[in-house]
Short mmCIF file of C-alpha atoms in Angstrom, two decimals:
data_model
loop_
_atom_site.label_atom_id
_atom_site.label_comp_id
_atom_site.label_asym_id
_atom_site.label_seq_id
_atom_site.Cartn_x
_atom_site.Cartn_y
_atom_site.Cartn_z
CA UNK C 1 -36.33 194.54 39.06
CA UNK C 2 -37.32 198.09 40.58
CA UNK C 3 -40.55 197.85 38.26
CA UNK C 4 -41.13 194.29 39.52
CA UNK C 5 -41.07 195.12 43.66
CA UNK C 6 -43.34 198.48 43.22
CA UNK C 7 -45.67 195.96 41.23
CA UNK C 8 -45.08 193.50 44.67
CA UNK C 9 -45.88 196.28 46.93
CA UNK C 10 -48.74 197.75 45.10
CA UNK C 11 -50.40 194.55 45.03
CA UNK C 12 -49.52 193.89 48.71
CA UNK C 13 -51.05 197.39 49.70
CA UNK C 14 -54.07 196.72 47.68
CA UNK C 15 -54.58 193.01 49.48
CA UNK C 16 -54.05 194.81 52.57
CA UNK C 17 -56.63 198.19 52.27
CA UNK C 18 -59.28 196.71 50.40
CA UNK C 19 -61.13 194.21 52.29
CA UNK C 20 -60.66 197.39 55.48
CA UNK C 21 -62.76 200.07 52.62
CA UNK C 22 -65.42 196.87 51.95
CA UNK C 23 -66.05 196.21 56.04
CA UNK C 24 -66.05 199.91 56.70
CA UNK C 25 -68.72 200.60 53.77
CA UNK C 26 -70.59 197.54 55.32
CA UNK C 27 -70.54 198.32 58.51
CA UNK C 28 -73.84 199.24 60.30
CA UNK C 29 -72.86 202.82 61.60
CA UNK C 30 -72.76 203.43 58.01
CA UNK C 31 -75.52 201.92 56.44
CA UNK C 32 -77.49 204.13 59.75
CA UNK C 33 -76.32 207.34 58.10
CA UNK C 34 -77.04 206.25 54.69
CA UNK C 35 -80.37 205.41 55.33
CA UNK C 36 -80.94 209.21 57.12
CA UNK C 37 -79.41 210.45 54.06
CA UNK C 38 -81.77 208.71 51.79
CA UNK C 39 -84.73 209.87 53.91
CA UNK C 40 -83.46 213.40 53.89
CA UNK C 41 -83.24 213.14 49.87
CA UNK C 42 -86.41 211.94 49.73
CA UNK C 43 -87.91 214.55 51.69
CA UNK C 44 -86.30 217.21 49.06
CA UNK C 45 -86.51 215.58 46.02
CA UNK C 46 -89.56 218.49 44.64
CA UNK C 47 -88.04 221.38 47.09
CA UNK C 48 -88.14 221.94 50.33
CA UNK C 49 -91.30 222.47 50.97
CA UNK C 50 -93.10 223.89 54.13
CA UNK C 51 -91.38 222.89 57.28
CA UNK C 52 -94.71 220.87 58.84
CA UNK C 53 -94.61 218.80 55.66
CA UNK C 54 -90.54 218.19 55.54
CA UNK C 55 -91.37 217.39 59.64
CA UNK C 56 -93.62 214.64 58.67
CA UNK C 57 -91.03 213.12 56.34
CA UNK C 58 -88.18 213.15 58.19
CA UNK C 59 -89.42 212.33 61.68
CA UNK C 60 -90.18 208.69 61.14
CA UNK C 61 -85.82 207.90 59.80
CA UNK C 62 -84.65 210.55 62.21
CA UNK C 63 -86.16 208.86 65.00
CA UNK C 64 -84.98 205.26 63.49
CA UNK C 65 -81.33 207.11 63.32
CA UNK C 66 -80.97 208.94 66.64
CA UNK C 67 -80.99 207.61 70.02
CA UNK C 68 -82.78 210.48 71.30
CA UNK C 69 -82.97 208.79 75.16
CA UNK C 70 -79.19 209.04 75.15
CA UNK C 71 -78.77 212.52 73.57
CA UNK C 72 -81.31 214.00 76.39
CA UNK C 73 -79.46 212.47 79.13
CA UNK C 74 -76.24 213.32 77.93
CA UNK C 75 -77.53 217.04 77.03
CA UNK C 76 -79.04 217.26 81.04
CA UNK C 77 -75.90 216.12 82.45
CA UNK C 78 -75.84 215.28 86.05
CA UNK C 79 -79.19 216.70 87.14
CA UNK C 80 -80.95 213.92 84.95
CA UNK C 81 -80.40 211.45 87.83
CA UNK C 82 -83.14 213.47 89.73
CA UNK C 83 -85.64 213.74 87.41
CA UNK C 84 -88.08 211.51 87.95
CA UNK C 85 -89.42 208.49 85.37
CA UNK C 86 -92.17 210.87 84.32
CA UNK C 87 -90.07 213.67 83.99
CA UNK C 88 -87.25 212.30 81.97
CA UNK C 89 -89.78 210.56 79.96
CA UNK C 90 -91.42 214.08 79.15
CA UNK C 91 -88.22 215.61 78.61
CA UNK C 92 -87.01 213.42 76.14
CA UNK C 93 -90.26 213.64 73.57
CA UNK C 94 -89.66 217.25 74.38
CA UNK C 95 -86.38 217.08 73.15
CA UNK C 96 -86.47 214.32 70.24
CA UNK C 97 -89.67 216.53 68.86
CA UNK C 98 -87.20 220.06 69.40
CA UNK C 99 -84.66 217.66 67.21
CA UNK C 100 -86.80 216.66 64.45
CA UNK C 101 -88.41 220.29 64.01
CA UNK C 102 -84.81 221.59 64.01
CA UNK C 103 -83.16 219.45 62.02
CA UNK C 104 -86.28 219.19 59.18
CA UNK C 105 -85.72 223.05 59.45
CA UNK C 106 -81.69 222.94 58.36
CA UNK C 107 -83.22 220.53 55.38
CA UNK C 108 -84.33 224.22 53.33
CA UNK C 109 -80.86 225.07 53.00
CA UNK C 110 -79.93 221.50 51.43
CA UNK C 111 -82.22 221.60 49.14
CA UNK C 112 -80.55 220.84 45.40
CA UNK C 113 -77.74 220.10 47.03
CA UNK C 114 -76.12 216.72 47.71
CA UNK C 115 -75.34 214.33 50.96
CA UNK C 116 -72.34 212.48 50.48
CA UNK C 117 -70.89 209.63 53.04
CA UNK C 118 -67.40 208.46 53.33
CA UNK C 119 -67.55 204.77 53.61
CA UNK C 120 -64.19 205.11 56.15
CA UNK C 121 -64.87 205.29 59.51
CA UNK C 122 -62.86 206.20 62.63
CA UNK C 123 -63.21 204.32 65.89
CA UNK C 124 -63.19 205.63 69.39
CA UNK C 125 -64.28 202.82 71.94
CA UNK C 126 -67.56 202.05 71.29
CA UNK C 127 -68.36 204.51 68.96
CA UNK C 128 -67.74 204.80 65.53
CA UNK C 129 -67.25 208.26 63.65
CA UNK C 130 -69.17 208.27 60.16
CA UNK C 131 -67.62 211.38 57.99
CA UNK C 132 -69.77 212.81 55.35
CA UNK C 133 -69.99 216.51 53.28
CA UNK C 134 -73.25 218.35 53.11
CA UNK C 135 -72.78 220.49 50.01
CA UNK C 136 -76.25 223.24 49.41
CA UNK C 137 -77.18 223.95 45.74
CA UNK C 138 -74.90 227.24 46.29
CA UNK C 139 -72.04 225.62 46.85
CA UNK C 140 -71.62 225.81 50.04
CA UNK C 141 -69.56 222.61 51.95
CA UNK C 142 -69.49 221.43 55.31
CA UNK C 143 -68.06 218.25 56.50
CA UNK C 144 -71.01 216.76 59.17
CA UNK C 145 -69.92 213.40 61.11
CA UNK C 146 -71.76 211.17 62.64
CA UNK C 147 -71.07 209.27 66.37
CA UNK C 148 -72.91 206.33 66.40
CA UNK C 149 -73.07 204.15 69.49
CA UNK C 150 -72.67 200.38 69.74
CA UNK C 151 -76.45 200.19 68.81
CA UNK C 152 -75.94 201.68 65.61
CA UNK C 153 -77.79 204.69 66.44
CA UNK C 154 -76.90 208.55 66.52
CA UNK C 155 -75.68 209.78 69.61
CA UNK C 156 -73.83 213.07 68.09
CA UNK C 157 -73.09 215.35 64.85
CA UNK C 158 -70.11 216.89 64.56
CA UNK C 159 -70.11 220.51 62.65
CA UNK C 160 -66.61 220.50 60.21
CA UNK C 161 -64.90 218.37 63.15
CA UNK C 162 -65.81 220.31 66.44
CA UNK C 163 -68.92 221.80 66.77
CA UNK C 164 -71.20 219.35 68.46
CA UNK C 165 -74.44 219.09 68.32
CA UNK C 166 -74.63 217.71 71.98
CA UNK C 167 -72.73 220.18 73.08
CA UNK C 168 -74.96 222.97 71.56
CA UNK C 169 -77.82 221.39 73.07
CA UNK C 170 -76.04 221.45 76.39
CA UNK C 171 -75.46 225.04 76.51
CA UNK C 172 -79.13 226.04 75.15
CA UNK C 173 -80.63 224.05 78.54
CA UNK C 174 -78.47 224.79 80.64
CA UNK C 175 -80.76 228.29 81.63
CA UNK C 176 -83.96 226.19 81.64
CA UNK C 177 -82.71 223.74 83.79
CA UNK C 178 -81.09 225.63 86.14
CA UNK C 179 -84.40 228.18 86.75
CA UNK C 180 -86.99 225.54 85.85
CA UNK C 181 -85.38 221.91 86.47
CA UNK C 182 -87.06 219.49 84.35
CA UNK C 183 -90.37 221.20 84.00
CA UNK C 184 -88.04 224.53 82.33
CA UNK C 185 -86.20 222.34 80.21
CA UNK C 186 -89.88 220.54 79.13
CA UNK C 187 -91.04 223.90 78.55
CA UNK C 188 -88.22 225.53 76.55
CA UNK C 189 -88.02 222.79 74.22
CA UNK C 190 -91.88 222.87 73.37
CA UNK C 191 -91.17 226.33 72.89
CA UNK C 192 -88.31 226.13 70.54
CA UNK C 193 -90.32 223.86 68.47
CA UNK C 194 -93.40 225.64 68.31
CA UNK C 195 -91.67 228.89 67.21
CA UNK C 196 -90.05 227.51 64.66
CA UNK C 197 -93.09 225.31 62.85
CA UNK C 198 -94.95 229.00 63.57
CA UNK C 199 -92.24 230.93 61.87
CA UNK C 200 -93.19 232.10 58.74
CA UNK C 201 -90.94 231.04 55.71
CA UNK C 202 -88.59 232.96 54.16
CA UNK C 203 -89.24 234.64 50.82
#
């Protein structure tokens, strides 16, 4: 009898968890990070590779992935509402092209390594949380999530559940912006970029 009703309840749990795993591995917000994923594998299949060559590679999904409009506004804050259309326009190719440089710049480290998504995702209003684990040919693990909006694009990556990217981002214009307003922050981010594609590699 005992043997019968754990048999009941297992097959009760598995009627009830199942079809949740298959619409959470279906949904959208996940197949957006799986694509990036595939992109970034793509991009390191024969090594790394020089970062203006992994830029070219990755640009084109990260772009598709990322709503960069929303990430520059959100990284601005309140002062965004006196840019002008010009200026917020210039300010957010300044900062999707800082993003794409900096993020095809990470890529090195993940080279022979693997990107691995959770098909289980966690909801908060509109946005939906994508968890996935980053592991670099040494070893190394880090858990990187994924807010994606009710567009099914990027809006945030989360660093082992609290460091945000956003946040980050926030911090690093907050100088530029306050000296420079949105020419400084234009400025700085063309900077950032530059430096980094002019950087020479590491041995």
């Amino acid at each position: 009898m005992r043997l019968t009703r754990r048999l009941a309840a297992t097959l009760i749990a598995a009627s009830i968890f199942v079809p949740v795993q298959a619409w959470a591995a279906d949904d959208p917000a996940v197949q957006t990070v799986r694509d990036l994923y595939a992109a970034f594998s793509t991009a390191l299949k024969d090594g790394p590779g020089p970062l203006p060559a992994r830029v070219d590679a990755v640009g084109p999904a990260l772009d598709k992935a990322f709503d960069f409009p929303a990430m520059a506004r959100v990284a601005v804050g309140s002062k965004w509402s006196s840019f002008t259309p010009d200026q917020q326009e210039a300010v957010t190719d300044a900062f999707k092209r800082s993003l794409i440089v900096t993020y095809a710049n990470r890529l090195a480290r993940a080279a022979g390594g693997k990107f691995e998504v959770t098909p289980k995702i966690e909801e908060r209003g509109s946005q939906r949380v994508v968890p996935t684990r980053v592991t670099t040919s040494d070893g190394d693990d880090s858990a990187v999530d994924f807010v994606v909006n009710d567009s099914n694009r990027i809006q945030d990556v989360l660093l082992n559940g609290d460091v945000s990217e956003i946040a980050a981002q926030r911090n690093a214009l907050s100088a530029p912006l306050k000296s420079g307003g949105a020419d400084g922050v234009v400025k700085f981010l063309r900077q950032r970029a530059d430096g980094m594609l002019a950087a020479k590699p590491t041995p």
